[in-house]
Structure formats: C-alpha cells, structure tokens
Amino acid sequence: MHAWRVTRPGPMPSKPVDLVRTPVPRPDAGELLVRVLVCGVCRTDLHVAEGDLPVHRPGVTPGHEVVGEVAALGADVTGFGEGDRVGIAWLRGTCGRCKFCLRGRENLCPDSVYTGWDADGGYAEYAVVPAAYALPLPGGYSDDELAPLLCAGLIGYHALARAELPEGGRLGIYGFDGSAHLTAQVALARGATVHVMTRSAQARELALALGAASAGDAAAPPPEPLDAAILFAPAGELVLPALAALDRGGTLAVAGIHLSDVPPLNYQRHLFQERQLRSVTANTRADAREFLAFAGRHHLAVSTAPYALDAADRALADLAADRVNGAAVLRAT
C-alpha cells in the first residue's frame, strides 16, 4: 500500500515526509484492519511532521481523523463485521487501571498512546486500530465531512466543556481553523453569542457566514466582555489578549497540544476577579461518543478542502502557511 512517513522531522520546506510503498498491516488480536476512505489533516499532524512534538515512533505515518471500512478482524474481536464503517481518532489506548482511567478521565492516563504519533495513522491506504477505540459514525454526512469531526470536532467539544461557557453566554474563539469552525456551531446551537478573532480574512468571512456575531483580527478586543474563550491558534502571545477580554469569572481554555511560549502575565489585568486559564488534553471515548451523537442530532456544516492522498505534503504545507479555509482532508480513493 501507499503510506506517508515522517522521516526527517522539521519545517515543511525541508520536506519532512515521504510517500512510500509498504506492506498492508495485519491486525493483531483485538484489532481491526481498516481500509481508509478519508483522513483529515490536523494541526497536530503538522506538529508531528515539523518536530514540535517529540518523536515517539520513528518514521510514523501521521493521521488520526480516519473514516474507513473494516477490511479484516483480528482474533477475539466481536461487535464488528467486514464492511462496517468506523472512525479512528487520536486516542488509541489507555491502561484502564490508573486513577485517571478509573475516574473516567482516561485522556490523562500516563500510559495513553495516540494514533499517528505512537502508532501509524491514516495517511495511508490501510490502518489498524484497537477495536475498543474504533468509533461509530453518525449518518447524514459525507466521508469528507465526517473526518474532521473525529479530532477537530472532538477536541473543540471537549475544549468547550473545559471553558465552562454558561447557558446563553458570550464565547470568544481565537483562531478559526477546522476545529474552531465546528466548535462555533456547537456553541451557537446551544444559544451562545460567538465572537471570532483570527488573522485570516477568509476565516473571518466563514465565521460570519456560520452565524458569529463578530469577526475581528486575532489580537483585537471583542465588542463585549466574554464569559468564556477558547484559543485554537498555537500562538502563546494570544493568551494575554484572550484573558484580558474575559469578564469576571471567565475561563480561557487552550485547545492545542502545542503552544508557543506565553509572555509574562499581569495578575491584575489578566487573572484577577477569578478568571481562569485551562489546558485541554485530548478527549475520552465517552466524550467522542457524546459529541458524535450530538453531531447526528444537530447537523454541522463542515467546511473541507479535499486533497488526494499523494498530496499530503502539500496539504500540510498549506496548513502551515494558513492557506486552508476550513478543514483539509485526504481522499485515499
């Protein structure tokens, strides 16, 4: 099969990924072999390719927003059959025994492993996933539309929970990528007022078209104080204006797995009056099932930019240069 490998982690102009021919993997006991139909292109894939995240598996195949069909079952797998459509997401395995797993917070498991970082992912024609971590997919969406839901949608949904947006509250979104444009729609469906701050003129247009009350420059203050905010851009310098925009008691959730350094905070301006700054670490399988069920009940408008599988390097380069409006997806067929 064809698969992409991160062979020389570094900036995209240095060509860190290669397209190779490699044997189709075989599923071990408890695993599914999945024929990849579409794989989303996530900013985390870019962090893996460019070396912002430490190497966990040399030569790893990126990709953790996989929509596919079960092609073969490993031993001891029940509940699945060949031809079933499934999703493969970022969280790939946890210990199930630590205090975090037992508390229902498996995303904090110290022994957690991840698709496209610890194990090969979906920038390929086939991928393997533990059956216990394969996700059901809602109806009413194309394969292109489903792929971004499996990370961009999931992490945005979890970030929205971490931001503790009150009912009918005012939400600020900093950066408007594939995840943010889905999160905005979830918040709007719940009755929130959404203000978007992003450097991309195209993204500002999309935000307004989706129903945002305002869309301004990345560091510009919103037109009213915010009850909650989510930072999707991996830019630590935006933490300060986002905190400053919060009303008393507001919360800023940082949704990215990687963030550049945060400048020094001024306690009175940025944190006093019980403002909170929170990080976001992946999602649990329960989060995933809850969000996908929500997406099945409330159809989300998913803006995608399709690329052929053999153009994954170009898709990553476009993402690095902010040339993607919405969510990039790779079509394996």
mmCIF file of C-alpha atoms in Angstrom:
data_model
loop_
_atom_site.group_PDB
_atom_site.id
_atom_site.type_symbol
_atom_site.label_atom_id
_atom_site.label_comp_id
_atom_site.label_asym_id
_atom_site.label_seq_id
_atom_site.Cartn_x
_atom_site.Cartn_y
_atom_site.Cartn_z
ATOM 1 C CA MET A 1 0.000 0.000 0.000
ATOM 2 C CA HIS A 2 0.974 3.663 -0.193
ATOM 3 C CA ALA A 3 1.678 5.431 3.101
ATOM 4 C CA TRP A 4 3.346 8.652 4.209
ATOM 5 C CA ARG A 5 6.173 8.552 6.752
ATOM 6 C CA VAL A 6 7.691 11.336 8.866
ATOM 7 C CA THR A 7 11.318 10.578 8.063
ATOM 8 C CA ARG A 8 13.031 13.929 8.801
ATOM 9 C CA PRO A 9 11.005 15.978 11.310
ATOM 10 C CA GLY A 10 11.426 19.657 10.531
ATOM 11 C CA PRO A 11 9.786 22.676 8.876
ATOM 12 C CA MET A 12 7.651 21.827 5.867
ATOM 13 C CA PRO A 13 10.045 23.500 3.370
ATOM 14 C CA SER A 14 12.636 20.881 4.440
ATOM 15 C CA LYS A 15 10.304 18.092 3.166
ATOM 16 C CA PRO A 16 9.965 16.059 6.384
ATOM 17 C CA VAL A 17 7.520 13.474 4.976
ATOM 18 C CA ASP A 18 7.938 10.834 2.263
ATOM 19 C CA LEU A 19 5.404 8.731 0.343
ATOM 20 C CA VAL A 20 6.484 5.070 0.423
ATOM 21 C CA ARG A 21 5.278 1.589 -0.542
ATOM 22 C CA THR A 22 4.885 -0.673 2.482
ATOM 23 C CA PRO A 23 3.077 -3.953 3.263
ATOM 24 C CA VAL A 24 -0.557 -3.752 4.337
ATOM 25 C CA PRO A 25 -0.532 -4.227 8.136
ATOM 26 C CA ARG A 26 -2.144 -7.244 9.756
ATOM 27 C CA PRO A 27 -4.485 -6.798 12.716
ATOM 28 C CA ASP A 28 -3.394 -8.408 15.969
ATOM 29 C CA ALA A 29 -5.852 -9.887 18.455
ATOM 30 C CA GLY A 30 -8.448 -7.287 19.430
ATOM 31 C CA GLU A 31 -7.698 -5.085 16.415
ATOM 32 C CA LEU A 32 -9.413 -4.061 13.183
ATOM 33 C CA LEU A 33 -7.785 -3.554 9.802
ATOM 34 C CA VAL A 34 -9.494 -0.536 8.257
ATOM 35 C CA ARG A 35 -9.451 0.484 4.601
ATOM 36 C CA VAL A 36 -9.015 4.242 4.724
ATOM 37 C CA LEU A 37 -11.526 6.259 2.725
ATOM 38 C CA VAL A 38 -10.715 9.748 4.006
ATOM 39 C CA CYS A 39 -8.276 11.091 6.590
ATOM 40 C CA GLY A 40 -8.442 14.613 7.949
ATOM 41 C CA VAL A 41 -5.336 16.796 8.123
ATOM 42 C CA CYS A 42 -4.961 18.116 11.660
ATOM 43 C CA ARG A 43 -2.584 20.717 13.056
ATOM 44 C CA THR A 44 -1.301 18.003 15.394
ATOM 45 C CA ASP A 45 -0.125 16.101 12.294
ATOM 46 C CA LEU A 46 1.802 19.230 11.371
ATOM 47 C CA HIS A 47 3.370 19.356 14.850
ATOM 48 C CA VAL A 48 4.445 15.702 14.433
ATOM 49 C CA ALA A 49 5.876 16.353 10.955
ATOM 50 C CA GLU A 50 7.708 19.534 11.937
ATOM 51 C CA GLY A 51 9.137 18.119 15.163
ATOM 52 C CA ASP A 52 7.220 20.396 17.545
ATOM 53 C CA LEU A 53 6.194 17.176 19.300
ATOM 54 C CA PRO A 54 8.964 14.751 20.322
ATOM 55 C CA VAL A 55 9.359 11.646 18.171
ATOM 56 C CA HIS A 56 7.518 8.700 19.707
ATOM 57 C CA ARG A 57 7.735 6.335 16.719
ATOM 58 C CA PRO A 58 10.465 6.965 14.130
ATOM 59 C CA GLY A 59 9.041 7.035 10.617
ATOM 60 C CA VAL A 60 5.465 7.207 11.882
ATOM 61 C CA THR A 61 2.530 7.542 9.493
ATOM 62 C CA PRO A 62 0.521 10.592 10.664
ATOM 63 C CA GLY A 63 -3.250 10.968 10.656
ATOM 64 C CA HIS A 64 -5.922 10.474 13.296
ATOM 65 C CA GLU A 65 -9.157 11.622 11.657
ATOM 66 C CA VAL A 66 -9.839 8.415 9.754
ATOM 67 C CA VAL A 67 -13.104 7.405 8.118
ATOM 68 C CA GLY A 68 -12.918 3.869 6.777
ATOM 69 C CA GLU A 69 -14.384 0.414 6.317
ATOM 70 C CA VAL A 70 -13.417 -2.675 8.268
ATOM 71 C CA ALA A 71 -11.366 -4.873 5.936
ATOM 72 C CA ALA A 72 -10.360 -7.643 8.375
ATOM 73 C CA LEU A 73 -10.771 -8.579 12.040
ATOM 74 C CA GLY A 74 -8.133 -9.795 14.435
ATOM 75 C CA ALA A 75 -8.777 -12.654 16.819
ATOM 76 C CA ASP A 76 -11.256 -12.127 19.664
ATOM 77 C CA VAL A 77 -12.986 -9.148 18.036
ATOM 78 C CA THR A 78 -16.747 -9.002 18.477
ATOM 79 C CA GLY A 79 -19.312 -6.380 17.558
ATOM 80 C CA PHE A 80 -17.803 -5.599 14.148
ATOM 81 C CA GLY A 81 -18.032 -7.123 10.694
ATOM 82 C CA GLU A 82 -16.221 -6.642 7.410
ATOM 83 C CA GLY A 83 -17.583 -3.608 5.595
ATOM 84 C CA ASP A 84 -18.648 -1.745 8.748
ATOM 85 C CA ARG A 85 -17.868 1.971 8.637
ATOM 86 C CA VAL A 86 -15.821 3.176 11.593
ATOM 87 C CA GLY A 87 -13.828 6.179 12.713
ATOM 88 C CA ILE A 88 -10.283 6.230 14.082
ATOM 89 C CA ALA A 89 -9.393 9.132 16.373
ATOM 90 C CA TRP A 90 -6.348 10.446 18.266
ATOM 91 C CA LEU A 91 -6.755 8.432 21.499
ATOM 92 C CA ARG A 92 -5.645 4.873 20.723
ATOM 93 C CA GLY A 93 -5.052 3.187 24.053
ATOM 94 C CA THR A 94 -5.028 3.646 27.833
ATOM 95 C CA CYS A 95 -4.095 1.369 30.725
ATOM 96 C CA GLY A 96 -7.619 1.150 32.201
ATOM 97 C CA ARG A 97 -6.136 0.725 35.702
ATOM 98 C CA CYS A 98 -4.672 4.059 36.822
ATOM 99 C CA LYS A 99 -6.540 6.562 38.982
ATOM 100 C CA PHE A 100 -7.368 8.717 35.950
ATOM 101 C CA CYS A 101 -8.869 5.841 33.960
ATOM 102 C CA LEU A 102 -10.852 4.741 37.000
ATOM 103 C CA ARG A 103 -12.176 8.301 37.456
ATOM 104 C CA GLY A 104 -13.410 8.436 33.855
ATOM 105 C CA ARG A 105 -10.575 10.749 32.789
ATOM 106 C CA GLU A 106 -8.687 8.322 30.573
ATOM 107 C CA ASN A 107 -7.346 11.216 28.479
ATOM 108 C CA LEU A 108 -4.966 11.907 31.389
ATOM 109 C CA CYS A 109 -3.698 8.305 31.600
ATOM 110 C CA PRO A 110 0.129 8.371 31.914
ATOM 111 C CA ASP A 111 0.315 5.294 29.656
ATOM 112 C CA SER A 112 -2.018 6.631 26.946
ATOM 113 C CA VAL A 113 -0.958 6.178 23.321
ATOM 114 C CA TYR A 114 -2.045 8.058 20.218
ATOM 115 C CA THR A 115 -2.802 7.377 16.569
ATOM 116 C CA GLY A 116 -0.323 8.991 14.197
ATOM 117 C CA TRP A 117 2.224 9.587 16.964
ATOM 118 C CA ASP A 118 2.782 6.343 18.893
ATOM 119 C CA ALA A 119 1.327 4.133 16.139
ATOM 120 C CA ASP A 120 0.825 4.506 12.405
ATOM 121 C CA GLY A 121 -2.217 6.509 11.393
ATOM 122 C CA GLY A 122 -4.380 7.301 8.407
ATOM 123 C CA TYR A 123 -2.111 8.965 5.820
ATOM 124 C CA ALA A 124 -2.199 5.561 4.136
ATOM 125 C CA GLU A 125 -4.494 3.198 2.276
ATOM 126 C CA TYR A 126 -4.966 0.973 5.326
ATOM 127 C CA ALA A 127 -4.682 1.470 9.086
ATOM 128 C CA VAL A 128 -5.042 -0.715 12.173
ATOM 129 C CA VAL A 129 -6.980 0.289 15.302
ATOM 130 C CA PRO A 130 -7.819 -1.485 18.560
ATOM 131 C CA ALA A 131 -11.489 -2.422 18.266
ATOM 132 C CA ALA A 132 -12.182 -0.897 21.697
ATOM 133 C CA TYR A 133 -11.125 2.516 20.325
ATOM 134 C CA ALA A 134 -12.943 2.416 16.969
ATOM 135 C CA LEU A 135 -15.815 4.889 16.914
ATOM 136 C CA PRO A 136 -19.336 4.702 15.454
ATOM 137 C CA LEU A 137 -20.120 7.326 12.832
ATOM 138 C CA PRO A 138 -23.299 9.418 12.597
ATOM 139 C CA GLY A 139 -25.411 9.426 9.450
ATOM 140 C CA GLY A 140 -26.170 12.411 7.273
ATOM 141 C CA TYR A 141 -22.559 13.319 6.456
ATOM 142 C CA SER A 142 -20.234 12.588 3.563
ATOM 143 C CA ASP A 143 -16.920 10.872 4.292
ATOM 144 C CA ASP A 144 -15.146 14.214 3.750
ATOM 145 C CA GLU A 145 -17.404 15.859 6.320
ATOM 146 C CA LEU A 146 -17.056 13.052 8.867
ATOM 147 C CA ALA A 147 -13.248 13.069 9.001
ATOM 148 C CA PRO A 148 -12.803 16.463 10.732
ATOM 149 C CA LEU A 149 -15.407 15.517 13.323
ATOM 150 C CA LEU A 150 -13.022 12.819 14.608
ATOM 151 C CA CYS A 151 -10.495 15.261 16.046
ATOM 152 C CA ALA A 152 -11.294 18.845 15.146
ATOM 153 C CA GLY A 153 -14.851 18.309 16.304
ATOM 154 C CA LEU A 154 -13.950 16.149 19.320
ATOM 155 C CA ILE A 155 -11.265 18.420 20.760
ATOM 156 C CA GLY A 156 -13.390 21.515 20.203
ATOM 157 C CA TYR A 157 -16.291 19.859 22.008
ATOM 158 C CA HIS A 158 -14.027 18.966 24.929
ATOM 159 C CA ALA A 159 -12.494 22.459 24.936
ATOM 160 C CA LEU A 160 -15.976 23.971 25.091
ATOM 161 C CA ALA A 161 -16.678 21.893 28.203
ATOM 162 C CA ARG A 162 -13.365 22.994 29.746
ATOM 163 C CA ALA A 163 -14.226 26.648 29.032
ATOM 164 C CA GLU A 164 -17.393 26.353 31.143
ATOM 165 C CA LEU A 165 -19.475 28.562 28.881
ATOM 166 C CA PRO A 166 -22.712 29.413 30.734
ATOM 167 C CA GLU A 167 -26.044 28.910 29.012
ATOM 168 C CA GLY A 168 -26.647 31.756 26.569
ATOM 169 C CA GLY A 169 -23.147 33.069 27.293
ATOM 170 C CA ARG A 170 -20.635 35.030 25.231
ATOM 171 C CA LEU A 171 -17.846 32.908 23.737
ATOM 172 C CA GLY A 172 -14.640 34.177 22.157
ATOM 173 C CA ILE A 173 -12.784 31.974 19.680
ATOM 174 C CA TYR A 174 -9.154 32.794 18.891
ATOM 175 C CA GLY A 175 -8.014 31.265 15.610
ATOM 176 C CA PHE A 176 -10.604 29.819 13.250
ATOM 177 C CA ASP A 177 -9.317 26.538 11.903
ATOM 178 C CA GLY A 178 -11.034 23.230 11.211
ATOM 179 C CA SER A 179 -11.745 22.686 14.896
ATOM 180 C CA ALA A 180 -12.910 26.212 15.660
ATOM 181 C CA HIS A 181 -15.496 26.359 12.886
ATOM 182 C CA LEU A 182 -17.158 23.235 14.291
ATOM 183 C CA THR A 183 -16.972 24.392 17.907
ATOM 184 C CA ALA A 184 -18.596 27.686 16.967
ATOM 185 C CA GLN A 185 -21.584 25.807 15.562
ATOM 186 C CA VAL A 186 -21.948 23.682 18.703
ATOM 187 C CA ALA A 187 -21.926 26.832 20.837
ATOM 188 C CA LEU A 188 -24.411 28.574 18.535
ATOM 189 C CA ALA A 189 -26.728 25.550 18.656
ATOM 190 C CA ARG A 190 -26.710 25.923 22.438
ATOM 191 C CA GLY A 191 -27.731 29.564 22.262
ATOM 192 C CA ALA A 192 -24.352 31.250 22.743
ATOM 193 C CA THR A 193 -23.159 34.518 21.224
ATOM 194 C CA VAL A 194 -19.887 33.842 19.408
ATOM 195 C CA HIS A 195 -17.119 36.339 18.649
ATOM 196 C CA VAL A 196 -14.198 35.224 16.472
ATOM 197 C CA MET A 197 -10.688 36.667 16.449
ATOM 198 C CA THR A 198 -8.389 35.475 13.648
ATOM 199 C CA ARG A 199 -5.744 36.890 11.312
ATOM 200 C CA SER A 200 -7.302 35.217 8.248
ATOM 201 C CA ALA A 201 -9.740 37.343 6.244
ATOM 202 C CA GLN A 202 -11.196 34.179 4.674
ATOM 203 C CA ALA A 203 -11.766 32.680 8.099
ATOM 204 C CA ARG A 204 -13.500 35.843 9.285
ATOM 205 C CA GLU A 205 -15.873 35.586 6.333
ATOM 206 C CA LEU A 206 -16.603 31.942 7.155
ATOM 207 C CA ALA A 207 -17.213 32.790 10.825
ATOM 208 C CA LEU A 208 -19.787 35.419 9.930
ATOM 209 C CA ALA A 209 -21.448 33.104 7.416
ATOM 210 C CA LEU A 210 -21.830 30.452 10.145
ATOM 211 C CA GLY A 211 -23.523 32.912 12.487
ATOM 212 C CA ALA A 212 -20.786 34.569 14.551
ATOM 213 C CA ALA A 213 -21.844 37.936 15.970
ATOM 214 C CA SER A 214 -18.479 39.477 15.073
ATOM 215 C CA ALA A 215 -15.172 38.548 13.471
ATOM 216 C CA GLY A 216 -12.065 40.642 14.012
ATOM 217 C CA ASP A 217 -8.287 40.490 13.946
ATOM 218 C CA ALA A 218 -6.514 37.903 16.102
ATOM 219 C CA ALA A 219 -5.387 40.221 18.891
ATOM 220 C CA ALA A 220 -8.244 42.741 18.615
ATOM 221 C CA PRO A 221 -10.609 43.065 21.595
ATOM 222 C CA PRO A 222 -14.109 41.655 21.052
ATOM 223 C CA PRO A 223 -17.033 44.088 21.102
ATOM 224 C CA GLU A 224 -18.173 42.915 24.556
ATOM 225 C CA PRO A 225 -16.674 41.096 27.562
ATOM 226 C CA LEU A 226 -16.537 37.306 27.218
ATOM 227 C CA ASP A 227 -17.897 34.683 29.590
ATOM 228 C CA ALA A 228 -15.532 32.113 28.109
ATOM 229 C CA ALA A 229 -12.903 31.830 25.396
ATOM 230 C CA ILE A 230 -11.069 29.085 23.532
ATOM 231 C CA LEU A 231 -7.626 29.527 21.987
ATOM 232 C CA PHE A 232 -7.186 27.311 18.925
ATOM 233 C CA ALA A 233 -4.207 29.112 17.367
ATOM 234 C CA PRO A 234 -0.873 27.692 18.634
ATOM 235 C CA ALA A 235 0.265 31.230 19.499
ATOM 236 C CA GLY A 236 1.126 31.809 23.149
ATOM 237 C CA GLU A 237 1.077 35.572 22.699
ATOM 238 C CA LEU A 238 -2.702 35.422 22.202
ATOM 239 C CA VAL A 239 -3.220 34.132 25.748
ATOM 240 C CA LEU A 240 -2.854 37.678 27.094
ATOM 241 C CA PRO A 241 -5.475 39.444 24.939
ATOM 242 C CA ALA A 242 -7.822 36.483 25.386
ATOM 243 C CA LEU A 243 -7.554 36.656 29.180
ATOM 244 C CA ALA A 244 -7.927 40.432 29.110
ATOM 245 C CA ALA A 245 -11.152 40.032 27.108
ATOM 246 C CA LEU A 246 -12.767 37.827 29.768
ATOM 247 C CA ASP A 247 -15.442 39.163 32.051
ATOM 248 C CA ARG A 248 -15.158 38.478 35.784
ATOM 249 C CA GLY A 249 -15.187 34.731 36.446
ATOM 250 C CA GLY A 250 -14.485 33.873 32.802
ATOM 251 C CA THR A 251 -12.406 30.924 31.629
ATOM 252 C CA LEU A 252 -9.909 30.611 28.783
ATOM 253 C CA ALA A 253 -9.313 27.060 27.503
ATOM 254 C CA VAL A 254 -6.219 26.413 25.373
ATOM 255 C CA ALA A 255 -7.194 23.718 22.883
ATOM 256 C CA GLY A 256 -3.897 22.888 21.180
ATOM 257 C CA ILE A 257 -1.471 20.099 22.013
ATOM 258 C CA HIS A 258 1.378 22.531 21.301
ATOM 259 C CA LEU A 259 1.628 26.229 22.163
ATOM 260 C CA SER A 260 4.447 28.716 21.734
ATOM 261 C CA ASP A 261 5.684 30.386 24.914
ATOM 262 C CA VAL A 262 3.233 32.564 26.807
ATOM 263 C CA PRO A 263 4.512 36.082 27.641
ATOM 264 C CA PRO A 264 4.509 37.199 31.291
ATOM 265 C CA LEU A 265 1.034 37.778 32.722
ATOM 266 C CA ASN A 266 -0.079 40.820 34.655
ATOM 267 C CA TYR A 267 -2.080 39.475 37.579
ATOM 268 C CA GLN A 268 -4.487 42.405 37.856
ATOM 269 C CA ARG A 269 -5.169 42.672 34.127
ATOM 270 C CA HIS A 270 -5.234 39.001 33.159
ATOM 271 C CA LEU A 271 -6.185 36.797 36.134
ATOM 272 C CA PHE A 272 -7.736 38.784 38.964
ATOM 273 C CA GLN A 273 -11.525 38.622 39.547
ATOM 274 C CA GLU A 274 -11.399 34.822 39.334
ATOM 275 C CA ARG A 275 -10.508 34.493 35.680
ATOM 276 C CA GLN A 276 -9.186 31.025 34.856
ATOM 277 C CA LEU A 277 -6.646 29.632 32.380
ATOM 278 C CA ARG A 278 -7.031 25.948 31.496
ATOM 279 C CA SER A 279 -5.319 23.485 29.208
ATOM 280 C CA VAL A 280 -7.076 20.814 27.153
ATOM 281 C CA THR A 281 -5.652 17.296 26.842
ATOM 282 C CA ALA A 282 -7.248 15.084 24.173
ATOM 283 C CA ASN A 283 -10.671 13.611 24.866
ATOM 284 C CA THR A 284 -12.109 10.445 26.322
ATOM 285 C CA ARG A 285 -14.043 7.835 24.364
ATOM 286 C CA ALA A 286 -17.126 8.927 26.291
ATOM 287 C CA ASP A 287 -16.542 12.498 25.021
ATOM 288 C CA ALA A 288 -16.239 11.135 21.493
ATOM 289 C CA ARG A 289 -19.450 9.143 21.618
ATOM 290 C CA GLU A 290 -21.317 12.098 23.169
ATOM 291 C CA PHE A 291 -20.083 14.531 20.525
ATOM 292 C CA LEU A 292 -20.773 12.206 17.589
ATOM 293 C CA ALA A 293 -24.284 11.643 18.905
ATOM 294 C CA PHE A 294 -24.712 15.439 19.131
ATOM 295 C CA ALA A 295 -23.481 15.765 15.544
ATOM 296 C CA GLY A 296 -26.039 13.196 14.492
ATOM 297 C CA ARG A 297 -28.847 15.239 16.075
ATOM 298 C CA HIS A 298 -27.594 18.691 15.023
ATOM 299 C CA HIS A 299 -26.196 18.649 11.520
ATOM 300 C CA LEU A 300 -22.969 20.663 11.486
ATOM 301 C CA ALA A 301 -21.803 22.494 8.373
ATOM 302 C CA VAL A 302 -18.310 21.099 7.798
ATOM 303 C CA SER A 303 -16.111 23.195 5.525
ATOM 304 C CA THR A 304 -13.488 20.973 3.882
ATOM 305 C CA ALA A 305 -10.653 21.334 1.399
ATOM 306 C CA PRO A 306 -10.022 17.974 -0.331
ATOM 307 C CA TYR A 307 -6.583 16.716 -1.386
ATOM 308 C CA ALA A 308 -5.529 13.419 -2.921
ATOM 309 C CA LEU A 309 -3.603 11.083 -0.614
ATOM 310 C CA ASP A 310 -0.450 11.574 -2.687
ATOM 311 C CA ALA A 311 -0.671 15.341 -1.993
ATOM 312 C CA ALA A 312 -0.468 15.066 1.801
ATOM 313 C CA ASP A 313 2.797 17.008 1.857
ATOM 314 C CA ARG A 314 1.113 19.883 0.028
ATOM 315 C CA ALA A 315 -1.851 19.772 2.414
ATOM 316 C CA LEU A 316 0.484 20.029 5.411
ATOM 317 C CA ALA A 317 2.415 22.876 3.784
ATOM 318 C CA ASP A 318 -0.830 24.729 3.069
ATOM 319 C CA LEU A 319 -1.903 24.233 6.676
ATOM 320 C CA ALA A 320 1.427 25.561 7.930
ATOM 321 C CA ALA A 321 1.007 28.660 5.765
ATOM 322 C CA ASP A 322 -2.658 29.199 6.780
ATOM 323 C CA ARG A 323 -3.815 28.604 3.216
ATOM 324 C CA VAL A 324 -6.559 26.134 4.223
ATOM 325 C CA ASN A 325 -10.047 27.524 4.770
ATOM 326 C CA GLY A 326 -11.932 25.022 6.904
ATOM 327 C CA ALA A 327 -10.500 21.504 7.308
ATOM 328 C CA ALA A 328 -8.162 19.782 4.849
ATOM 329 C CA VAL A 329 -8.954 16.132 4.107
ATOM 330 C CA LEU A 330 -7.046 13.433 2.218
ATOM 331 C CA ARG A 331 -9.006 11.127 -0.068
ATOM 332 C CA ALA A 332 -7.400 7.704 -0.205
ATOM 333 C CA THR A 333 -9.617 6.518 -3.052
#
